[in-house]
Tab-separated table of C-alpha atoms in Angstrom:
chain	number	residue	atom	x	y	z
A	16	UNK	CA	-33.619	81.917	25.992
A	17	UNK	CA	-32.861	82.993	22.571
A	18	UNK	CA	-30.172	85.742	22.145
A	19	UNK	CA	-30.225	86.765	18.381
A	20	UNK	CA	-32.746	86.710	15.474
A	21	UNK	CA	-32.474	84.929	12.025
A	22	UNK	CA	-34.931	86.197	9.434
A	23	UNK	CA	-37.176	87.384	12.328
A	24	UNK	CA	-36.904	84.055	14.421
A	25	UNK	CA	-35.589	84.034	17.748
A	26	UNK	CA	-32.704	81.749	17.879
A	27	UNK	CA	-30.500	80.503	20.679
A	28	UNK	CA	-26.578	80.044	20.055
A	29	UNK	CA	-23.680	79.114	22.358
A	30	UNK	CA	-20.993	82.036	22.370
A	31	UNK	CA	-18.480	79.857	20.700
A	32	UNK	CA	-20.822	78.647	17.929
A	33	UNK	CA	-21.195	80.376	14.606
A	34	UNK	CA	-24.039	81.768	12.997
A	35	UNK	CA	-24.131	78.935	10.310
A	36	UNK	CA	-24.142	76.139	13.095
A	37	UNK	CA	-26.681	77.948	15.227
A	38	UNK	CA	-28.943	78.081	11.949
A	39	UNK	CA	-28.798	74.768	11.390
A	40	UNK	CA	-29.563	73.803	14.731
A	41	UNK	CA	-32.620	75.845	14.422
A	42	UNK	CA	-33.607	74.416	11.262
A	43	UNK	CA	-32.720	77.403	8.984
A	44	UNK	CA	-31.170	76.660	5.905
A	45	UNK	CA	-27.936	78.614	4.869
A	46	UNK	CA	-26.081	77.007	1.646
A	47	UNK	CA	-22.446	76.205	1.922
A	48	UNK	CA	-19.844	74.397	-0.068
A	49	UNK	CA	-16.444	74.448	1.833
A	50	UNK	CA	-18.177	73.836	5.140
A	51	UNK	CA	-18.237	69.888	6.229
A	52	UNK	CA	-19.798	68.633	9.866
A	53	UNK	CA	-16.314	67.002	10.731
A	54	UNK	CA	-14.264	69.828	9.703
A	55	UNK	CA	-13.343	73.009	11.089
A	56	UNK	CA	-14.666	76.263	8.886
A	57	UNK	CA	-12.315	78.284	7.024
A	58	UNK	CA	-14.808	80.567	4.923
A	59	UNK	CA	-13.275	79.535	1.609
A	60	UNK	CA	-16.349	79.438	-0.763
A	61	UNK	CA	-18.317	82.560	0.625
A	62	UNK	CA	-21.670	80.810	-0.150
A	63	UNK	CA	-22.740	80.909	3.189
A	64	UNK	CA	-22.678	84.887	3.307
A	65	UNK	CA	-25.236	86.406	5.280
A	66	UNK	CA	-26.157	90.057	6.128
A	67	UNK	CA	-26.390	91.620	9.783
A	68	UNK	CA	-28.697	94.398	10.082
A	69	UNK	CA	-26.825	97.835	10.510
A	70	UNK	CA	-23.569	96.579	9.119
A	71	UNK	CA	-22.083	97.691	5.803
A	72	UNK	CA	-20.356	94.101	4.828
A	73	UNK	CA	-21.748	90.590	4.674
A	74	UNK	CA	-20.218	88.092	6.602
A	75	UNK	CA	-19.529	84.285	5.976
A	76	UNK	CA	-21.761	82.466	8.450
A	77	UNK	CA	-19.618	79.721	8.880
A	78	UNK	CA	-16.831	81.801	10.527
A	79	UNK	CA	-18.767	84.624	12.296
A	80	UNK	CA	-19.436	83.835	15.648
A	81	UNK	CA	-22.911	84.406	17.469
A	82	UNK	CA	-23.165	87.610	19.122
A	83	UNK	CA	-26.070	88.933	21.528
A	84	UNK	CA	-28.601	90.790	20.110
A	85	UNK	CA	-27.882	90.722	16.287
A	86	UNK	CA	-30.426	90.277	13.751
A	87	UNK	CA	-29.242	88.037	10.755
A	88	UNK	CA	-30.551	87.917	7.265
A	89	UNK	CA	-29.965	84.680	5.034
A	90	UNK	CA	-32.004	85.449	1.940
A	91	UNK	CA	-32.118	89.369	1.565
A	92	UNK	CA	-32.051	90.692	-1.707
A	93	UNK	CA	-28.146	91.703	-1.224
A	94	UNK	CA	-27.363	88.274	-0.248
A	95	UNK	CA	-28.876	86.578	-2.787
A	96	UNK	CA	-27.387	88.557	-5.632
A	97	UNK	CA	-24.003	88.042	-4.186
A	98	UNK	CA	-24.346	84.452	-3.508
A	99	UNK	CA	-25.827	83.843	-7.140
A	100	UNK	CA	-22.635	85.830	-8.508
A	101	UNK	CA	-20.272	83.859	-6.623
A	102	UNK	CA	-21.851	80.409	-7.887
A	103	UNK	CA	-22.113	81.829	-11.252
A	104	UNK	CA	-18.239	82.364	-11.264
A	105	UNK	CA	-17.640	78.966	-9.798
A	106	UNK	CA	-19.564	77.537	-12.653
A	107	UNK	CA	-17.936	79.298	-15.403
A	108	UNK	CA	-14.931	77.763	-14.809
A	109	UNK	CA	-16.567	74.171	-14.046
A	110	UNK	CA	-16.811	71.572	-16.819
A	111	UNK	CA	-20.521	70.836	-18.132
A	112	UNK	CA	-20.160	67.290	-17.974
A	113	UNK	CA	-22.920	66.525	-15.333
A	114	UNK	CA	-24.439	63.483	-17.171
A	115	UNK	CA	-21.267	61.486	-17.416
A	116	UNK	CA	-19.767	62.729	-14.133
A	117	UNK	CA	-19.044	60.138	-11.194
A	118	UNK	CA	-20.528	62.678	-8.652
A	119	UNK	CA	-23.790	63.011	-10.576
A	120	UNK	CA	-26.364	62.524	-7.828
A	121	UNK	CA	-24.615	63.506	-4.998
A	122	UNK	CA	-22.757	66.457	-6.450
A	123	UNK	CA	-23.591	69.673	-4.362
A	124	UNK	CA	-23.253	72.239	-7.004
A	125	UNK	CA	-26.163	71.548	-9.160
A	126	UNK	CA	-28.562	71.618	-6.115
A	127	UNK	CA	-27.268	74.976	-5.339
A	128	UNK	CA	-27.524	76.449	-8.897
A	129	UNK	CA	-31.264	75.059	-8.875
A	130	UNK	CA	-31.692	76.836	-5.397
A	131	UNK	CA	-30.380	79.994	-6.896
A	132	UNK	CA	-31.966	79.791	-10.300
A	133	UNK	CA	-28.769	79.711	-12.374
A	134	UNK	CA	-29.440	77.758	-15.963
A	135	UNK	CA	-26.260	78.290	-17.496
A	136	UNK	CA	-22.723	79.943	-16.868
A	137	UNK	CA	-22.828	83.566	-17.737
A	138	UNK	CA	-18.974	84.130	-18.154
A	139	UNK	CA	-16.449	82.653	-20.330
A	140	UNK	CA	-14.193	79.967	-18.732
A	141	UNK	CA	-10.579	81.072	-17.849
A	142	UNK	CA	-8.899	77.596	-16.677
A	143	UNK	CA	-10.996	75.160	-18.671
A	144	UNK	CA	-9.063	72.424	-20.279
A	145	UNK	CA	-6.006	73.327	-18.486
A	146	UNK	CA	-5.326	70.554	-16.159
A	147	UNK	CA	-5.086	66.967	-17.648
A	148	UNK	CA	-7.185	64.053	-15.852
A	149	UNK	CA	-5.004	62.305	-13.430
A	150	UNK	CA	-5.316	58.888	-13.258
A	151	UNK	CA	-2.099	57.725	-12.650
A	152	UNK	CA	-2.648	55.713	-9.441
A	153	UNK	CA	-4.654	52.689	-8.758
A	154	UNK	CA	-7.203	54.199	-6.113
A	155	UNK	CA	-7.936	57.787	-6.903
A	156	UNK	CA	-8.802	59.900	-10.254
A	157	UNK	CA	-8.269	63.435	-9.820
A	158	UNK	CA	-10.134	65.965	-12.285
A	159	UNK	CA	-8.789	69.175	-11.344
A	160	UNK	CA	-10.904	70.979	-13.840
A	161	UNK	CA	-13.623	70.220	-11.872
A	162	UNK	CA	-12.172	71.459	-8.286
A	163	UNK	CA	-13.960	74.479	-6.742
A	164	UNK	CA	-10.944	75.109	-4.354
A	165	UNK	CA	-13.181	74.495	-1.195
A	166	UNK	CA	-10.334	73.153	0.599
A	167	UNK	CA	-12.303	70.210	2.158
A	168	UNK	CA	-9.595	67.514	0.888
A	169	UNK	CA	-6.645	69.707	2.442
A	170	UNK	CA	-8.294	69.814	5.737
A	171	UNK	CA	-9.596	66.178	5.993
A	172	UNK	CA	-6.129	65.211	4.965
A	173	UNK	CA	-4.352	67.328	7.889
A	174	UNK	CA	-7.036	66.116	10.452
A	175	UNK	CA	-7.902	62.688	10.020
A	176	UNK	CA	-5.023	61.252	7.869
A	177	UNK	CA	-2.662	63.333	9.874
A	178	UNK	CA	-0.853	64.249	6.444
A	179	UNK	CA	-0.421	67.192	3.823
A	180	UNK	CA	-0.539	65.729	0.877
A	181	UNK	CA	-2.055	68.531	-0.897
A	182	UNK	CA	-1.994	72.003	-0.614
A	183	UNK	CA	-3.373	75.413	-2.419
A	184	UNK	CA	-0.948	75.918	-5.209
A	185	UNK	CA	-0.649	79.091	-7.441
A	186	UNK	CA	-2.197	82.682	-6.839
A	187	UNK	CA	-5.404	84.276	-8.038
A	188	UNK	CA	-7.057	82.709	-10.832
A	189	UNK	CA	-4.483	80.282	-11.333
A	190	UNK	CA	-4.933	78.720	-7.719
A	191	UNK	CA	-5.156	74.696	-7.695
A	192	UNK	CA	-5.280	72.109	-5.083
A	193	UNK	CA	-2.501	70.149	-5.974
A	194	UNK	CA	0.498	67.909	-4.874
A	195	UNK	CA	4.071	69.470	-4.844
A	196	UNK	CA	4.708	70.988	-8.258
A	197	UNK	CA	5.322	68.302	-10.916
A	198	UNK	CA	4.454	65.521	-8.251
A	199	UNK	CA	2.026	62.941	-8.189
A	200	UNK	CA	-0.037	61.395	-5.240
A	201	UNK	CA	2.670	58.658	-4.933
A	202	UNK	CA	5.263	61.165	-4.496
A	203	UNK	CA	3.248	62.934	-1.702
A	204	UNK	CA	2.485	62.082	1.963
A	205	UNK	CA	-0.746	60.421	0.489
A	206	UNK	CA	-1.476	57.189	2.111
A	207	UNK	CA	-4.632	56.429	-0.030
A	208	UNK	CA	-7.055	56.367	2.756
A	209	UNK	CA	-9.717	58.035	0.640
A	210	UNK	CA	-10.976	60.423	3.229
A	211	UNK	CA	-10.421	63.367	0.417
A	212	UNK	CA	-12.719	61.454	-1.985
A	213	UNK	CA	-15.612	61.138	0.531
A	214	UNK	CA	-15.780	64.886	1.428
A	215	UNK	CA	-15.378	66.402	-2.169
A	216	UNK	CA	-18.581	68.285	-2.906
A	217	UNK	CA	-18.208	67.786	-6.471
A	218	UNK	CA	-16.428	65.402	-8.938
A	219	UNK	CA	-12.968	66.339	-8.573
A	220	UNK	CA	-11.904	63.153	-6.698
A	221	UNK	CA	-13.130	59.925	-7.548
A	222	UNK	CA	-12.696	56.290	-6.622
A	223	UNK	CA	-10.941	54.633	-9.669
A	224	UNK	CA	-13.654	51.742	-9.377
A	225	UNK	CA	-16.458	54.177	-9.662
A	226	UNK	CA	-15.171	56.598	-12.219
A	227	UNK	CA	-17.048	56.683	-15.489
A	228	UNK	CA	-20.299	55.064	-13.872
A	229	UNK	CA	-22.949	58.109	-14.208
A	230	UNK	CA	-25.782	56.384	-12.377
A	231	UNK	CA	-24.183	56.495	-9.025
A	232	UNK	CA	-27.493	58.356	-7.373
A	233	UNK	CA	-29.420	54.927	-8.315
A	234	UNK	CA	-26.991	52.774	-6.422
A	235	UNK	CA	-28.294	50.326	-3.598
A	236	UNK	CA	-26.239	51.090	-0.288
A	237	UNK	CA	-25.603	48.236	1.954
A	238	UNK	CA	-24.210	48.780	5.497
A	239	UNK	CA	-21.849	46.449	6.605
A	240	UNK	CA	-18.711	45.864	8.803
A	241	UNK	CA	-15.212	45.835	7.422
A	242	UNK	CA	-13.632	42.266	7.226
A	243	UNK	CA	-10.143	43.268	6.979
A	244	UNK	CA	-9.057	43.373	10.950
A	245	UNK	CA	-10.951	42.871	14.340
A	246	UNK	CA	-11.613	46.584	14.825
A	247	UNK	CA	-15.152	46.665	13.337
A	248	UNK	CA	-14.925	49.725	11.111
A	249	UNK	CA	-18.650	50.265	9.781
A	250	UNK	CA	-18.719	50.564	5.790
A	251	UNK	CA	-21.475	51.792	3.425
A	252	UNK	CA	-21.037	49.794	0.235
A	253	UNK	CA	-22.611	51.217	-2.919
A	254	UNK	CA	-23.571	48.612	-5.372
A	255	UNK	CA	-25.063	48.732	-9.054
A	256	UNK	CA	-28.404	48.304	-8.953
A	257	UNK	CA	-28.421	45.964	-12.335
A	258	UNK	CA	-25.028	44.190	-12.134
A	259	UNK	CA	-24.730	43.982	-8.323
A	260	UNK	CA	-21.162	44.701	-8.376
A	261	UNK	CA	-19.625	47.170	-5.936
A	262	UNK	CA	-18.819	50.530	-7.350
A	263	UNK	CA	-17.110	51.734	-4.251
A	264	UNK	CA	-17.033	52.174	-0.488
A	265	UNK	CA	-17.724	54.944	1.682
A	266	UNK	CA	-18.187	55.470	5.527
A	267	UNK	CA	-20.344	57.573	7.644
A	268	UNK	CA	-18.849	60.390	9.358
A	269	UNK	CA	-22.253	61.317	11.459
A	270	UNK	CA	-22.841	57.575	12.520
A	271	UNK	CA	-23.503	57.157	16.081
A	272	UNK	CA	-22.793	53.637	16.127
A	273	UNK	CA	-19.774	53.342	14.072
A	274	UNK	CA	-16.211	52.792	15.930
A	275	UNK	CA	-14.397	54.711	12.923
A	276	UNK	CA	-16.530	57.874	12.870
A	277	UNK	CA	-16.142	57.983	8.814
A	278	UNK	CA	-12.426	56.991	8.579
A	279	UNK	CA	-11.343	54.110	7.035
A	280	UNK	CA	-7.935	52.681	6.034
A	281	UNK	CA	-6.484	52.036	2.429
A	282	UNK	CA	-7.450	48.321	2.624
A	283	UNK	CA	-10.828	49.028	4.122
A	284	UNK	CA	-11.865	51.543	1.231
A	285	UNK	CA	-10.035	50.267	-1.789
A	286	UNK	CA	-9.070	46.694	-1.353
A	287	UNK	CA	-12.306	44.925	-2.113
A	288	UNK	CA	-11.342	43.225	-5.474
A	289	UNK	CA	-11.488	39.899	-3.829
A	290	UNK	CA	-15.408	40.138	-3.721
A	291	UNK	CA	-15.700	39.640	-7.342
A	292	UNK	CA	-12.771	37.391	-7.978
A	293	UNK	CA	-13.035	34.373	-10.087
A	294	UNK	CA	-10.759	32.588	-7.638
A	295	UNK	CA	-12.860	33.248	-4.535
A	296	UNK	CA	-14.053	30.202	-2.650
A	297	UNK	CA	-17.780	30.008	-2.476
A	298	UNK	CA	-18.018	26.663	-0.806
A	299	UNK	CA	-16.241	24.235	1.651
A	300	UNK	CA	-13.853	21.948	-0.522
A	301	UNK	CA	-13.137	18.158	0.642
A	302	UNK	CA	-9.968	16.621	-0.637
A	303	UNK	CA	-10.233	13.218	-1.857
A	304	UNK	CA	-6.778	12.071	-2.980
A	305	UNK	CA	-4.926	14.859	-5.105
A	306	UNK	CA	-8.500	16.807	-5.993
A	307	UNK	CA	-10.913	18.642	-4.275
A	308	UNK	CA	-14.642	18.433	-4.673
A	309	UNK	CA	-17.174	21.124	-3.519
A	310	UNK	CA	-19.021	20.007	-0.061
A	311	UNK	CA	-21.965	21.445	2.112
A	312	UNK	CA	-20.970	23.032	5.497
A	313	UNK	CA	-22.738	20.064	7.339
A	314	UNK	CA	-20.644	17.627	5.581
A	315	UNK	CA	-17.268	19.884	5.587
A	316	UNK	CA	-17.890	20.575	9.498
A	317	UNK	CA	-18.782	16.976	10.338
A	318	UNK	CA	-15.332	15.668	8.677
A	319	UNK	CA	-13.262	18.510	10.474
A	320	UNK	CA	-14.929	17.242	13.774
A	321	UNK	CA	-14.096	13.199	13.057
A	322	UNK	CA	-10.648	14.190	11.992
A	323	UNK	CA	-9.715	16.432	14.979
A	324	UNK	CA	-11.069	13.788	17.094
A	325	UNK	CA	-9.331	11.093	15.762
A	326	UNK	CA	-5.893	12.676	15.719
A	327	UNK	CA	-6.230	13.860	19.448
A	328	UNK	CA	-7.401	10.177	20.566
A	329	UNK	CA	-4.516	8.665	18.630
A	330	UNK	CA	-1.652	11.208	18.976
A	331	UNK	CA	-2.447	13.226	21.779
A	332	UNK	CA	-3.825	16.987	21.921
A	333	UNK	CA	-0.477	18.603	21.119
A	334	UNK	CA	-0.328	16.903	17.662
A	335	UNK	CA	-3.086	19.516	16.701
A	336	UNK	CA	-2.578	23.377	16.096
A	337	UNK	CA	-5.028	26.008	15.412
A	338	UNK	CA	-4.249	29.110	13.366
A	339	UNK	CA	-6.855	31.861	13.551
A	340	UNK	CA	-7.083	35.431	11.374
A	341	UNK	CA	-6.867	39.022	12.064
A	342	UNK	CA	-9.951	39.300	9.708
A	343	UNK	CA	-12.002	37.847	12.477
A	344	UNK	CA	-13.695	39.640	15.090
A	345	UNK	CA	-12.044	39.567	18.787
A	346	UNK	CA	-14.956	37.535	20.015
A	347	UNK	CA	-14.291	34.919	17.229
A	348	UNK	CA	-10.638	34.848	17.954
A	349	UNK	CA	-11.391	34.396	21.547
A	350	UNK	CA	-13.512	31.074	20.675
A	351	UNK	CA	-10.896	29.745	18.765
A	352	UNK	CA	-8.409	29.721	21.512
A	353	UNK	CA	-11.116	28.694	23.985
A	354	UNK	CA	-11.645	25.643	21.554
A	355	UNK	CA	-7.901	24.850	21.409
A	356	UNK	CA	-7.484	24.969	25.206
A	357	UNK	CA	-10.487	24.157	26.902
A	358	UNK	CA	-11.889	21.692	24.575
A	359	UNK	CA	-8.898	20.038	22.821
A	360	UNK	CA	-6.412	20.815	25.428
A	361	UNK	CA	-3.477	22.358	23.489
A	362	UNK	CA	-1.680	25.606	23.537
A	363	UNK	CA	-0.557	25.309	20.070
A	364	UNK	CA	-2.725	28.384	18.756
A	365	UNK	CA	-1.246	31.280	16.622
A	366	UNK	CA	-2.508	34.183	14.903
A	367	UNK	CA	-1.914	36.188	11.915
A	368	UNK	CA	-2.373	39.545	13.279
A	369	UNK	CA	-0.510	41.409	10.269
A	370	UNK	CA	-1.901	41.854	6.720
């Protein structure tokens, strides 16, 4: 049975749930910037402020628990005016570079401005042009001018990576998310897993490979499985629609089928340069004397079968060795040892379970 009301609609909420989560479960929209489905709420951005009838102060819906019998207003004049003022303060200190921003198309700030009817910053910026672009490492570009202090990167680093590479630094209007003073990501605990990049709601964090591309909203997204080891992490590859080249790789926190649930290692997210390498083999090669020539799979596999059979007949099964790969699936590796032991008759099989 319903136990409280949102905008005149009876809603049921578990005693441990927040007003925000109960509203979303009921299909009622309450905007937020610092909130993320996989992170603990902290009430940092204050965008989700709502009014509880009969109470003097607005409350953050993400950290306010459901109470029996309360009546909540999510879009009263008081709420909308306060929410709009907060967003106006955020964008006043935010660079106006949307058209060339890497996050263009997926940034959560423009849609929020549109929802609240904000067309231009009403206040003069305070910290603009204070922090230089940090592109010192090969994986992540940090544009601290665009940071809105939502704290998502801090929380995902602690929860999913198990580190504290960045923290809130400074006070009041000088607050910034950063590493230790005068430090870099390399000097911190950062393992470059890229979780922070994925949860950033704006363009403050970006993959170096995607930085500078301004058409990410038009990418072709391809779901696949990571090839670096046998765990089977699910990845979403974002491909440039015109060149066909990879721009960046993400994962889905809310996927019901993915083993990794949004998490990846540094190799899975960033080490995909081999895909476009000029040295990458695209066809089997058959050795003829001192040179290799391209061959079809049928010819190559037929030749392998003939050679293995011939060696086995002439020298015995232990003259042959098999070497498998950590990039294969567990099932493929099982079949490899089955081929070695049951078909060829040798225990000479090894596996490179290290990258």
